[in-house]
Amino acid sequence: MVRLSVNIDHTATVRELRRTPYPDIIEVANCVKRGGAYGITVHLRIDRRHIKETDIERLLKEVDLPLNVELSMAPDILEFILQKRPHSVCLVPERPGEVTTEGGLNVFKTEAQLKEVIPEFKAKGMRVTLFVEPDPTVLEKAKALGADAVELNTAHYSENKPGAFDKLKAAASFGKSIGLEIHAGHGLHYGNVSKLCEITEIEELSIGHSIVARAIIVGMEQATREMVELLR
Ligand code: PXP
């Protein structure tokens, strides 16, 4: 079965909307664990609009699940994560002000930086994933740079773009053939994930927004009931 790493950024988004201590990130992570996830993913953004350094420190100390941190190559973030040593890192591009990650890493343009940072992460025992478009030339470069895995961007597939599934399938097969572990994610939801699982080379999925959105629906009745009980 494909592994699921749940991206819990948007539970922190809800917290940061009011700067309350709740929902507590550790409670969230433990719910994810009880739900059967393989791991937790968080994105430490340049603007820290949801996940903060303290969340990562707490998740590492208090939750017994592999933590995957998405990050750009902002120097202060690189330094912090190199020190904290989560299970894995996923390097992503980041444009200030973007609503969400807008595409895969340009591994050619960032080659010099990647050559420097990938060995540093690996030397400290972290698995290194690059978030990339499903393009064989990009995968070849990722492999040459020493990445352990690639996370294939599923945004086009999630938007039902013609040919997107076939591109992912071909890229997954090629990536695996050259020794990369294949992950995938972005925009996946309850209606499109089963078809993606036909691509058996994919070992891990990173899913966030749709799970947090579903949690509101399946949790709203209980949350209301608890408040009504208190008021009674
Ligand atoms: N993978 C990467 C690299 C991402 O940036 C994100 C969004 O934070 C995800 C996966 C998860 O995407 P979604 O929230 O749409 O499931």
XYZ file of N, CA, C and O and ligand atoms in Angstrom, residues 7 9-10 43 70 90 92 100-101 131 151 185-188 206-210, ligand 1:
96
model
N -0.136 16.364 5.330
C 0.360 17.731 5.512
C -0.627 18.491 6.419
O -1.789 18.681 6.053
N -0.276 21.614 7.648
C -0.086 23.076 7.643
C -1.362 23.840 7.974
O -1.351 24.819 8.725
N -2.471 23.413 7.343
C -3.666 24.260 7.443
C -4.400 24.134 8.772
O -5.281 24.931 9.060
N 5.232 22.446 6.101
C 6.019 23.350 5.248
C 6.397 24.565 6.082
O 5.525 25.319 6.510
N 8.883 20.331 4.330
C 9.032 21.003 3.033
C 9.701 22.339 3.294
O 9.319 23.054 4.234
N 11.831 17.909 1.941
C 11.401 17.994 0.547
C 11.660 19.429 0.095
O 11.047 20.373 0.614
N 11.420 22.573 -2.102
C 10.376 23.120 -2.989
C 10.739 24.553 -3.372
O 11.448 25.230 -2.630
N -0.114 28.682 -2.690
C 0.468 27.368 -2.407
C 1.630 27.180 -3.380
O 1.842 28.012 -4.261
N 2.391 26.113 -3.207
C 3.524 25.856 -4.107
C 3.021 25.822 -5.552
O 2.036 25.164 -5.856
N 10.800 18.236 -4.995
C 9.463 18.372 -5.579
C 9.639 18.831 -7.016
O 10.169 19.929 -7.269
N 9.294 14.002 -5.442
C 7.842 14.081 -5.292
C 7.318 14.680 -6.593
O 7.621 15.836 -6.929
N 2.298 14.366 -5.021
C 1.366 15.179 -4.234
C 1.077 16.520 -4.847
O 1.799 16.996 -5.725
N 0.023 17.079 -4.407
C -0.497 18.425 -4.684
C -1.894 18.345 -5.267
O -2.089 17.800 -6.352
N -2.839 18.862 -4.506
C -4.218 18.924 -4.968
C -4.966 17.595 -4.931
O -6.077 17.497 -5.458
N -4.355 16.578 -4.322
C -5.033 15.265 -4.305
C -6.204 15.308 -3.329
O -6.138 15.976 -2.293
N 1.728 12.810 -0.477
C 1.651 13.909 0.477
C 0.325 14.629 0.211
O 0.128 15.172 -0.880
N -0.563 14.572 1.193
C -1.898 15.164 1.006
C -2.228 16.031 2.222
O -2.054 15.599 3.363
N -2.683 17.249 1.946
C -2.973 18.157 3.047
C -4.362 18.753 3.004
O -5.256 18.374 3.772
N -4.560 19.681 2.080
C -5.751 20.531 2.098
C -7.057 19.729 2.127
O -7.960 20.034 2.918
N -7.147 18.694 1.302
C -8.427 17.963 1.230
C -8.713 17.221 2.530
O -9.878 17.074 2.925
N 3.521 18.617 -1.857
C 4.034 19.868 -1.845
C 5.425 20.058 -2.322
C 3.283 20.957 -1.387
O 3.820 22.189 -1.380
C 1.979 20.726 -0.919
C 1.180 21.859 -0.390
O 1.748 22.333 0.796
C 1.500 19.408 -0.928
C 2.279 18.375 -1.427
C 0.136 19.069 -0.427
O -0.800 19.608 -1.294
P -2.316 19.657 -0.879
O -2.432 20.522 0.337
O -2.962 20.241 -2.084
O -2.748 18.255 -0.602
